[in-house]
XYZ file of C-alpha atoms in Angstrom:
666
model
C 0.005 0.013 -0.014
C 1.230 3.478 -0.882
C -0.850 5.923 1.031
C 1.053 5.531 4.318
C 4.346 6.482 2.316
C 2.898 9.529 0.718
C 1.565 10.548 4.086
C 4.815 10.449 5.608
C 6.444 12.175 2.681
C 3.909 15.139 2.838
C 4.204 15.376 6.629
C 8.278 15.726 6.098
C 8.049 18.155 3.153
C 5.351 20.008 5.211
C 7.563 20.366 8.243
C 10.563 21.316 6.161
C 8.858 24.127 4.400
C 7.852 25.583 8.042
C 11.398 25.475 9.199
C 13.253 26.295 6.268
C 11.265 29.202 5.136
C 9.157 30.345 7.903
C 5.884 29.938 5.955
C 2.887 29.525 8.632
C 0.423 28.240 5.858
C 1.845 25.809 3.669
C -0.469 25.684 0.353
C -2.106 22.367 -0.194
C 0.051 20.101 -2.285
C -0.240 16.575 -3.828
C 2.384 13.831 -3.692
C 2.172 12.522 -6.902
C 3.080 9.495 -9.535
C 5.498 10.085 -12.078
C 4.943 9.135 -15.615
C 7.637 6.704 -15.226
C 10.039 5.328 -12.366
C 13.205 7.080 -14.152
C 11.373 10.218 -12.747
C 11.374 8.738 -9.520
C 8.831 6.743 -7.724
C 6.912 9.681 -6.153
C 6.997 13.434 -7.006
C 6.054 16.561 -5.335
C 5.240 19.776 -7.070
C 5.009 22.070 -3.965
C 8.115 24.340 -5.246
C 5.745 25.847 -8.182
C 3.098 26.572 -5.462
C 5.709 28.352 -3.104
C 7.505 30.286 -5.953
C 5.437 33.592 -5.869
C 5.287 33.929 -2.124
C 9.015 33.322 -1.699
C 10.144 35.174 -4.758
C 12.316 32.232 -5.623
C 12.525 30.077 -8.723
C 10.999 26.758 -8.281
C 14.241 24.891 -8.967
C 16.042 26.667 -6.007
C 13.211 25.941 -3.891
C 13.348 22.301 -4.747
C 16.815 22.367 -4.060
C 16.708 23.719 -0.379
C 13.739 21.204 0.274
C 15.667 18.391 -1.040
C 18.639 19.061 1.128
C 16.523 19.529 4.174
C 14.513 16.166 3.943
C 17.158 13.977 1.931
C 17.831 10.866 4.248
C 15.267 12.075 6.859
C 11.953 10.221 5.256
C 11.675 6.553 6.362
C 11.634 4.235 3.256
C 13.014 6.822 0.810
C 16.456 6.578 -0.250
C 16.956 9.781 -2.469
C 15.341 12.995 -2.957
C 16.461 14.930 -6.073
C 15.620 18.351 -6.978
C 14.808 18.124 -10.835
C 15.742 21.099 -13.018
C 11.875 22.029 -13.673
C 11.464 22.226 -9.953
C 10.124 18.925 -9.066
C 11.143 17.093 -5.977
C 11.829 13.460 -7.241
C 11.626 10.715 -4.413
C 13.091 7.299 -4.772
C 12.147 4.467 -2.395
C 13.851 1.698 -0.814
C 12.410 -0.909 -3.265
C 13.471 -4.145 -1.279
C 12.216 -2.945 2.219
C 9.088 -1.667 0.393
C 8.201 -5.032 -0.993
C 9.429 -7.324 1.897
C 7.422 -5.036 4.505
C 4.235 -5.685 2.699
C 4.742 -9.158 2.066
C 5.315 -9.719 5.803
C 2.048 -7.301 6.734
C 4.349 -5.043 8.424
C 2.666 -1.963 6.748
C -0.584 -0.681 8.656
C -3.735 -0.018 6.578
C -4.007 3.933 6.239
C -7.404 4.349 7.449
C -9.930 7.335 7.147
C -11.082 8.792 10.554
C -14.726 9.043 9.316
C -17.955 8.655 11.328
C -20.872 6.120 10.509
C -21.949 5.994 6.856
C -25.354 4.648 5.976
C -25.498 3.332 2.491
C -28.881 2.477 1.050
C -28.953 0.618 -2.031
C -31.003 -2.060 -4.366
C -34.503 -0.871 -3.179
C -36.453 -3.209 -5.673
C -40.184 -2.732 -5.684
C -41.398 -5.978 -3.923
C -44.088 -6.848 -6.526
C -42.074 -9.107 -8.905
C -38.627 -10.533 -9.693
C -35.575 -8.546 -9.698
C -34.395 -7.603 -13.149
C -31.210 -6.399 -14.980
C -32.094 -2.777 -14.611
C -31.457 -3.406 -10.777
C -27.889 -4.888 -11.295
C -26.069 -1.734 -11.678
C -27.734 -0.135 -8.201
C -26.829 -3.127 -6.299
C -23.411 -3.648 -8.110
C -22.336 -0.034 -7.628
C -23.980 0.414 -3.904
C -22.250 -3.032 -2.589
C -18.870 -1.959 -4.159
C -19.152 1.608 -2.209
C -19.859 -0.348 1.128
C -17.021 -2.579 0.541
C -14.298 0.479 -0.486
C -15.487 2.592 2.768
C -14.951 -0.644 4.899
C -11.516 -1.169 3.200
C -10.946 2.652 4.459
C -11.774 1.747 7.721
C -15.283 3.427 7.881
C -18.187 2.034 9.941
C -21.063 1.529 7.435
C -24.357 0.356 7.747
C -26.187 -1.161 4.784
C -29.746 -0.571 4.154
C -32.384 -1.666 1.900
C -35.613 0.453 1.271
C -38.854 -1.725 1.025
C -41.527 0.261 -0.341
C -44.448 -2.152 1.078
C -47.003 0.284 0.538
C -46.492 1.453 -3.065
C -48.590 1.399 -6.115
C -46.541 -1.467 -7.576
C -47.648 -3.692 -4.584
C -51.307 -2.605 -4.900
C -51.189 -3.538 -8.475
C -50.294 -7.054 -7.759
C -53.054 -7.193 -5.176
C -55.450 -6.232 -7.949
C -54.123 -8.711 -10.251
C -54.896 -11.498 -7.776
C -58.231 -10.000 -6.513
C -59.638 -8.864 -10.068
C -58.066 -10.825 -12.774
C -57.410 -13.965 -10.775
C -60.208 -13.927 -8.181
C -57.800 -15.404 -5.661
C -58.277 -14.905 -1.887
C -55.569 -14.448 0.639
C -55.322 -18.187 1.398
C -55.302 -19.048 -2.157
C -52.435 -16.465 -2.751
C -50.542 -17.949 0.190
C -50.712 -21.536 -1.333
C -49.408 -20.276 -4.894
C -46.738 -18.562 -3.008
C -45.768 -21.876 -1.251
C -45.702 -23.622 -4.655
C -44.499 -21.781 -7.347
C -41.771 -19.431 -8.010
C -43.628 -16.477 -6.619
C -41.558 -13.677 -7.794
C -41.676 -14.723 -11.284
C -45.286 -15.318 -11.126
C -45.902 -11.849 -10.000
C -43.626 -10.502 -12.646
C -46.307 -11.814 -15.307
C -49.422 -10.932 -13.220
C -47.804 -7.292 -12.883
C -47.611 -7.048 -16.691
C -51.174 -8.357 -16.977
C -52.492 -5.819 -14.519
C -51.023 -2.985 -16.564
C -52.550 -4.059 -19.700
C -55.878 -4.293 -17.754
C -55.626 -0.661 -16.831
C -54.802 0.167 -20.082
C -58.115 -1.294 -21.381
C -60.326 0.878 -19.106
C -58.771 3.890 -17.456
C -61.941 3.735 -14.915
C -60.346 0.769 -13.416
C -57.452 2.673 -11.787
C -60.148 3.788 -9.275
C -59.797 -0.117 -8.041
C -55.956 0.629 -7.622
C -56.684 3.731 -5.581
C -59.113 1.488 -3.326
C -56.706 -1.158 -3.007
C -53.618 1.547 -2.178
C -55.908 3.260 0.411
C -56.408 0.031 2.218
C -52.730 -1.091 1.795
C -51.647 2.169 3.664
C -54.129 2.235 6.455
C -53.877 -1.331 7.207
C -55.885 -3.576 9.662
C -57.752 -5.137 6.432
C -57.136 -8.387 4.116
C -55.864 -6.230 1.577
C -53.107 -4.994 3.931
C -52.849 -8.816 5.000
C -52.287 -9.880 1.388
C -49.743 -7.187 0.511
C -47.678 -7.906 3.630
C -47.679 -11.438 2.560
C -46.845 -10.544 -1.095
C -43.819 -8.285 -0.110
C -42.314 -10.728 2.642
C -42.268 -13.659 -0.105
C -40.875 -11.159 -3.062
C -38.270 -9.521 -0.631
C -36.836 -13.120 0.327
C -36.653 -13.961 -3.295
C -35.047 -10.783 -3.898
C -32.493 -11.499 -1.316
C -31.354 -15.191 -2.501
C -30.765 -13.371 -5.947
C -28.632 -10.582 -4.500
C -26.904 -13.322 -2.414
C -25.842 -15.081 -5.789
C -23.899 -11.898 -6.291
C -22.137 -11.647 -3.039
C -24.260 -8.806 -1.954
C -25.732 -8.511 1.698
C -27.468 -5.965 3.753
C -27.940 -4.987 7.484
C -31.205 -3.462 7.619
C -34.357 -3.768 5.499
C -36.320 -0.350 6.194
C -39.997 -0.833 5.529
C -41.920 2.298 4.469
C -44.941 0.986 6.044
C -43.482 1.381 9.337
C -42.595 4.845 8.623
C -46.240 5.574 8.580
C -47.410 3.227 11.301
C -44.848 4.462 13.830
C -45.912 8.249 12.979
C -42.422 9.325 11.600
C -44.108 11.048 8.956
C -46.873 12.548 11.130
C -44.083 13.915 13.261
C -42.025 15.112 10.308
C -45.035 16.804 8.952
C -45.747 18.611 12.170
C -41.840 19.756 12.027
C -42.219 21.007 8.416
C -45.531 22.959 8.796
C -43.922 24.784 12.050
C -40.794 25.810 10.115
C -42.676 26.861 6.932
C -41.195 24.337 4.927
C -44.448 23.199 3.675
C -47.677 25.373 3.017
C -51.233 24.572 2.156
C -52.016 25.512 -1.186
C -55.627 27.053 -1.604
C -56.051 27.834 -5.255
C -55.208 26.353 -8.696
C -54.766 22.747 -9.507
C -52.828 22.053 -6.313
C -55.593 23.533 -4.097
C -55.725 21.368 -0.816
C -52.642 19.835 -1.283
C -49.312 20.415 1.197
C -46.684 21.514 -1.024
C -42.869 22.446 -1.055
C -41.702 25.247 -2.697
C -39.022 24.289 -5.221
C -35.730 26.198 -4.909
C -34.269 27.705 -7.951
C -32.778 25.165 -10.360
C -35.109 22.445 -9.425
C -37.143 20.436 -11.961
C -40.548 19.429 -11.007
C -42.154 16.070 -12.425
C -44.874 16.654 -14.859
C -47.746 15.166 -12.513
C -47.148 18.281 -10.249
C -46.472 21.171 -12.888
C -49.551 23.324 -13.690
C -48.476 26.364 -14.718
C -45.472 28.678 -14.024
C -46.198 29.242 -10.520
C -47.417 25.717 -9.533
C -44.828 24.111 -11.381
C -42.446 25.232 -8.874
C -44.127 23.379 -6.010
C -43.813 19.763 -5.174
C -46.944 17.933 -3.451
C -46.050 16.403 -0.462
C -49.434 15.731 0.961
C -52.224 15.238 -1.664
C -55.933 16.728 -1.312
C -56.971 13.473 0.073
C -54.884 13.452 2.834
C -52.299 10.777 1.350
C -48.581 11.496 1.769
C -46.732 11.062 -1.226
C -43.528 9.089 -1.597
C -41.563 12.329 -1.197
C -42.721 13.071 2.065
C -42.194 9.491 3.456
C -38.596 9.772 1.986
C -37.949 13.177 3.873
C -39.135 11.372 7.124
C -36.681 8.339 6.562
C -33.918 10.888 5.801
C -34.575 12.578 9.123
C -34.346 9.310 10.789
C -31.195 8.221 9.216
C -29.547 11.386 10.793
C -31.184 10.806 14.276
C -33.419 14.140 13.900
C -36.600 12.588 14.731
C -36.162 11.845 18.631
C -37.763 8.400 17.678
C -36.734 4.945 16.395
C -38.212 1.704 14.904
C -38.541 -1.480 16.337
C -36.433 -4.341 15.013
C -36.691 -8.102 14.005
C -34.459 -10.434 12.966
C -35.286 -10.896 9.177
C -32.913 -13.600 8.064
C -29.093 -15.092 8.566
C -27.578 -14.481 5.227
C -24.813 -16.590 3.761
C -21.608 -16.119 5.597
C -23.638 -15.748 8.780
C -24.401 -12.179 8.741
C -27.675 -11.238 10.475
C -30.156 -9.446 8.580
C -32.560 -7.045 10.561
C -36.078 -5.679 9.710
C -37.864 -2.610 10.918
C -41.058 -3.388 12.469
C -43.900 -1.477 13.873
C -44.984 -4.115 16.717
C -42.741 -5.139 19.598
C -39.109 -5.501 18.563
C -36.095 -7.733 19.571
C -34.282 -5.850 22.683
C -31.334 -7.190 21.674
C -31.286 -5.410 18.043
C -28.014 -3.208 17.392
C -28.367 0.497 17.107
C -29.269 1.612 13.285
C -29.257 5.109 12.184
C -27.691 8.285 13.604
C -25.022 8.555 10.879
C -22.939 11.267 9.618
C -23.246 10.536 6.252
C -25.923 9.236 4.100
C -25.390 7.983 0.371
C -28.549 6.927 -1.330
C -27.612 4.956 -4.714
C -30.540 5.850 -6.966
C -30.633 6.244 -10.633
C -30.428 9.649 -12.216
C -34.147 9.990 -12.811
C -34.556 10.397 -9.032
C -32.148 13.446 -8.864
C -35.062 15.686 -8.408
C -36.136 14.025 -5.458
C -32.731 13.609 -3.867
C -32.449 17.359 -4.105
C -35.742 17.811 -2.108
C -34.342 15.718 0.557
C -31.378 18.365 0.778
C -33.551 20.997 0.596
C -36.053 20.157 3.434
C -32.764 19.503 5.886
C -31.343 22.658 4.805
C -34.680 24.806 5.408
C -35.102 23.029 9.010
C -31.484 24.369 9.718
C -29.617 20.974 9.204
C -26.905 22.778 7.021
C -24.308 19.774 7.783
C -26.751 16.937 7.366
C -27.729 18.659 3.982
C -24.155 18.739 3.007
C -23.649 15.149 4.025
C -26.837 13.827 2.119
C -25.145 12.257 -0.824
C -26.895 11.097 -4.054
C -24.939 8.578 -5.844
C -26.671 8.701 -9.190
C -26.250 6.531 -12.324
C -27.692 6.016 -15.815
C -29.707 2.437 -16.812
C -28.980 -0.620 -18.118
C -29.920 -1.799 -21.878
C -29.206 -4.943 -23.613
C -27.543 -5.309 -26.966
C -29.512 -7.014 -29.744
C -27.798 -10.303 -29.649
C -27.972 -10.784 -25.894
C -31.752 -9.790 -26.206
C -32.325 -12.445 -28.921
C -30.411 -15.059 -26.868
C -32.507 -14.239 -23.467
C -35.712 -14.855 -25.478
C -36.706 -11.179 -26.322
C -38.760 -11.123 -29.370
C -38.407 -7.444 -31.171
C -40.672 -6.744 -34.325
C -38.159 -5.998 -37.110
C -40.298 -3.331 -38.613
C -40.919 -1.615 -35.207
C -38.878 1.574 -34.089
C -37.167 -0.646 -31.420
C -35.734 -2.718 -33.784
C -33.610 0.445 -35.167
C -32.143 1.481 -31.752
C -28.622 0.437 -31.122
C -29.836 -1.304 -28.095
C -32.961 -2.895 -26.621
C -34.715 -0.981 -23.559
C -36.361 -2.898 -20.840
C -39.540 -2.207 -18.880
C -40.596 -4.158 -15.799
C -44.075 -2.513 -15.880
C -44.640 -3.981 -19.187
C -42.924 -7.316 -18.728
C -39.990 -6.228 -20.943
C -36.883 -7.358 -19.223
C -34.651 -10.017 -18.066
C -34.700 -11.265 -14.706
C -31.338 -11.498 -12.740
C -31.668 -14.905 -12.051
C -32.323 -15.811 -15.504
C -29.099 -13.807 -16.748
C -27.040 -15.419 -13.979
C -28.415 -18.940 -14.882
C -27.470 -18.488 -18.630
C -24.048 -17.048 -17.699
C -23.257 -19.804 -15.425
C -24.182 -22.344 -17.959
C -21.889 -20.792 -20.724
C -19.171 -20.517 -18.171
C -19.351 -23.870 -16.833
C -19.342 -25.217 -20.374
C -16.022 -23.387 -21.103
C -14.217 -24.225 -17.792
C -15.341 -27.951 -18.639
C -13.669 -27.826 -21.982
C -10.590 -26.319 -20.640
C -10.146 -28.585 -17.824
C -11.430 -32.090 -18.845
C -10.079 -33.415 -15.472
C -12.649 -30.941 -13.374
C -15.559 -32.962 -11.906
C -18.966 -31.669 -12.739
C -19.569 -29.967 -9.494
C -16.007 -28.100 -9.724
C -17.026 -26.897 -13.256
C -20.431 -25.443 -11.965
C -19.081 -23.851 -8.842
C -16.285 -22.075 -11.105
C -18.837 -21.328 -13.413
C -21.038 -19.678 -11.222
C -18.060 -17.681 -9.865
C -16.969 -16.598 -13.357
C -20.818 -15.457 -14.061
C -20.892 -13.176 -11.248
C -17.284 -11.602 -12.194
C -18.686 -11.149 -15.746
C -21.862 -9.268 -14.342
C -20.327 -7.301 -11.455
C -17.233 -6.000 -13.594
C -19.527 -4.880 -16.554
C -21.596 -2.913 -14.101
C -18.634 -1.197 -12.749
C -16.285 -0.543 -15.787
C -18.430 2.204 -17.459
C -18.652 5.582 -15.973
C -21.932 5.740 -13.969
C -23.044 8.800 -16.110
C -23.172 6.359 -19.225
C -25.849 4.161 -20.164
C -24.615 0.637 -20.143
C -25.456 -1.711 -23.144
C -24.986 -5.308 -21.641
C -23.554 -7.991 -23.906
C -23.168 -11.481 -22.827
C -20.263 -12.459 -25.171
C -18.456 -9.418 -24.015
C -18.916 -9.940 -20.299
C -17.910 -13.503 -20.604
C -14.710 -13.109 -22.627
C -11.554 -14.525 -21.005
C -9.534 -11.633 -22.917
C -9.904 -8.108 -22.858
C -11.235 -5.704 -20.183
C -13.473 -8.253 -18.243
C -14.154 -9.906 -15.097
C -13.106 -13.327 -16.220
C -9.980 -11.924 -17.542
C -8.933 -10.536 -13.950
C -9.797 -13.789 -12.336
C -7.668 -15.672 -14.833
C -4.610 -13.268 -13.880
C -5.017 -14.152 -10.385
C -5.032 -17.804 -10.975
C -2.258 -17.600 -13.198
C -0.310 -15.914 -10.247
C -1.337 -18.628 -8.139
C -0.203 -21.579 -10.492
C 3.175 -19.848 -10.767
C 3.757 -20.110 -6.847
C 2.136 -23.807 -6.769
C 4.673 -24.888 -9.459
C 7.368 -23.383 -7.784
C 6.201 -25.557 -4.416
C 5.778 -28.534 -6.401
C 9.006 -28.306 -8.571
C 11.718 -27.002 -5.784
C 9.757 -27.696 -2.514
C 9.700 -23.705 -1.761
C 6.424 -22.339 -0.306
C 5.414 -18.744 -0.807
C 6.424 -18.356 3.015
C 9.753 -19.544 2.494
C 10.321 -17.235 -0.307
C 9.354 -14.069 1.654
C 11.716 -15.339 4.460
C 14.613 -15.864 2.198
C 14.571 -12.185 0.638
C 16.612 -10.696 3.495
C 19.664 -12.721 2.296
C 18.798 -12.206 -1.480
C 20.556 -9.652 -3.579
C 18.004 -7.171 -4.824
C 19.360 -6.336 -8.076
C 16.284 -7.662 -9.641
C 14.480 -4.767 -8.202
C 16.746 -2.049 -8.821
C 17.599 -2.774 -12.212
C 14.811 -0.921 -14.440
C 15.695 -2.588 -17.872
C 15.445 -1.016 -21.169
C 12.079 0.795 -20.944
C 11.194 -0.064 -17.168
C 7.699 -0.434 -18.084
C 7.094 -4.053 -17.386
C 9.869 -5.039 -14.948
C 9.344 -6.356 -11.452
C 9.222 -2.941 -9.644
C 6.828 -1.474 -12.079
C 4.261 -4.166 -11.260
C 5.001 -4.023 -7.679
C 4.680 -0.447 -7.398
C 1.440 -0.328 -9.582
C -0.180 -3.128 -7.215
C 0.877 -0.899 -4.132
C -1.430 1.973 -5.406
C -4.713 0.139 -4.548
C -5.422 2.031 -1.670
C -4.476 5.245 -3.277
C -7.056 4.200 -5.945
C -9.613 3.233 -3.458
C -9.683 6.657 -1.791
C -9.854 8.519 -5.138
C -12.932 6.482 -5.974
C -14.519 7.041 -2.783
C -14.146 10.537 -2.988
C -15.597 10.682 -6.566
C -18.080 7.929 -6.521
C -16.831 6.948 -9.879
C -16.095 3.117 -9.673
C -15.088 2.709 -13.103
C -11.701 4.071 -11.915
C -11.078 1.019 -9.662
C -12.264 -1.135 -12.410
C -9.768 0.173 -14.961
C -6.811 0.428 -12.204
C -7.507 -3.249 -11.597
C -7.627 -4.290 -15.627
C -4.294 -2.090 -15.972
C -2.672 -3.922 -13.195
C -3.424 -7.404 -14.459
C -2.300 -6.273 -17.797
C 0.984 -5.236 -16.358
C 1.340 -8.391 -14.894
C 0.606 -10.244 -17.700
C 3.236 -8.325 -19.673
C 5.694 -9.107 -16.771
C 5.049 -12.811 -16.613
C 5.664 -13.146 -20.382
C 8.999 -11.270 -20.412
C 10.803 -12.247 -17.255
C 10.625 -15.818 -16.869
C 9.960 -17.051 -12.983
C 10.135 -20.961 -13.016
C 12.899 -21.095 -15.693
C 14.926 -18.335 -14.195
C 18.461 -20.052 -13.498
C 19.858 -17.380 -10.910
C 18.496 -18.156 -7.291
C 17.943 -14.350 -6.227
C 16.278 -13.362 -9.180
C 13.766 -16.134 -9.004
C 13.079 -15.395 -5.313
C 12.243 -11.598 -5.838
C 10.308 -12.297 -8.694
C 8.148 -15.154 -7.064
C 7.979 -12.297 -4.191
C 6.502 -9.905 -6.657
C 4.128 -12.188 -7.928
C 2.889 -13.067 -4.476
C 2.496 -9.517 -3.661
C 0.453 -8.702 -6.977
C -1.585 -11.950 -6.456
C -2.561 -10.607 -3.019
C -3.180 -7.028 -4.362
C -5.497 -8.217 -7.167
C -7.436 -10.582 -4.871
C -8.013 -7.504 -2.599
C -9.082 -5.212 -5.742
C -11.506 -7.913 -6.904
C -12.793 -8.675 -3.631
C -13.723 -4.706 -3.326
C -15.666 -5.164 -6.335
C -17.659 -8.407 -5.032
C -15.669 -10.871 -7.334
C -14.350 -14.334 -5.992
C -11.111 -15.880 -7.408
C -11.430 -19.506 -8.446
C -8.549 -21.980 -7.266
C -8.449 -22.915 -10.941
C -9.943 -21.945 -14.185
């Protein structure tokens, strides 16, 4: 890891500037990585920033600083003032590698308070589809990156159990299939229920389209669902319970887990919204509209820059207002989200009750909110210092309203720490759509688009489990073909791990502001920028170390232990170009924590994906150029093997951050 070295360099140069030049306030400066190792392992451009204040040329300042810190920074062998004014620093390469292999370098941790990350939040009315994949992959990777940096993270999954989508499925069972609660419960126990609801939801949409007056049935069901204490609400609770459990099984296949399921119904039943509503009214954050199309509604005035949804737009003035409570007294989802955001920060002065919902793979307990008596042994939830809501870019307006509400009530710090982690949607390539059974009319407008859009409401989509099953089958076939000695169970297990890698890496490798067009063949390729390619690089590194043990009886631990007596020429010599030698790959591998810090700050996880891919490429180039098992000189062989061990460990960590497991063999 490189951050601890950079921090030590920064502190030493900062101190030297203050002492040497009498500067009270040192300007912020970075410890950079030069474009090639000939210019140093690390570089500092602070002399340029000091030149005007000190009235000295950068080179002169750099020379004085080099003299002041040379030999005084642990792990740095030389500090050179470059002619252009940079300070170039050269590391003690042998001790750098051995210290990291022996676990002697403490992880550089970020002293931050509790962060709540809310992600996935699939409507609990049907099976999870490919459009949900990006949210879950981004959210889980953020959680892993924050934990890697030492942050306390609470992972929440919001369950909209009183929303219109659940009401629609209830309407489908009652109006289209004429089923009682008992019959629906029996159906849930004997079918793939989330799949069944998928088809039913699509049929209900068509039923509404046939006669818009039928929407009154939806409104009545939604009213009963929200108020509770009736058969509609009981049926809704049963449907939600079964579908949520199906979603959790799907997410577990992708190595995704949670700490808390937050039920929207509990926000209402425990009067969170009622309490929040009184606060909003008292502070003037909402007001009762008395005229126009929004008469009788409680609305929030939208700050400049907002972009209201069409359903609330009613002229120039009314388009600047967002409905929080409708004229019939029903709170909108915006109001409930505001109450939930206030609770997450510990601003309501009240709490949910909690129940154990499930024990997830690996033994992690999943809790859920409840409005009935809870478990007294539940851990503390909420009261975060920072909240990250992972929601697609279409919800940007809603997220801005949450921030506005906090700010209007005097919670400026919490408003600043409310972060919307937005992203664009996922579509399918035409080839993938066809392979998954998508039928598109060749004469339709959709056939001329460069990709196929999905719509869960219309039933036009690909279920995550179906996609995983297809990818697993394809990967399993490839593994068996490459490894005829593997058992069928081994092939299937490895095939499943490759399928997850293919999906998760594909969801991360594009900038989050870019639409993803998912293609099965591209994602599953063992060559190019894919998850399987990265897995194979780690497996290859492991194979090298395994063969070294088998041929020469030298274990990885013995290689590391022998480095103190091995000449380190292999690390010091840069070769002709220095691009693919041992030190280049070791140094690049050490930058993982630096990259993680950058992506946590920017929330751009494509940078982590591309870094990992670049490291795998650098390792493969090194492997092909510098033989390890056939190297005759013992010292060189040991240092190269040590470098392979370090790169394998760092690649494994990077893949784990992306939720990707590494098979023992491929």
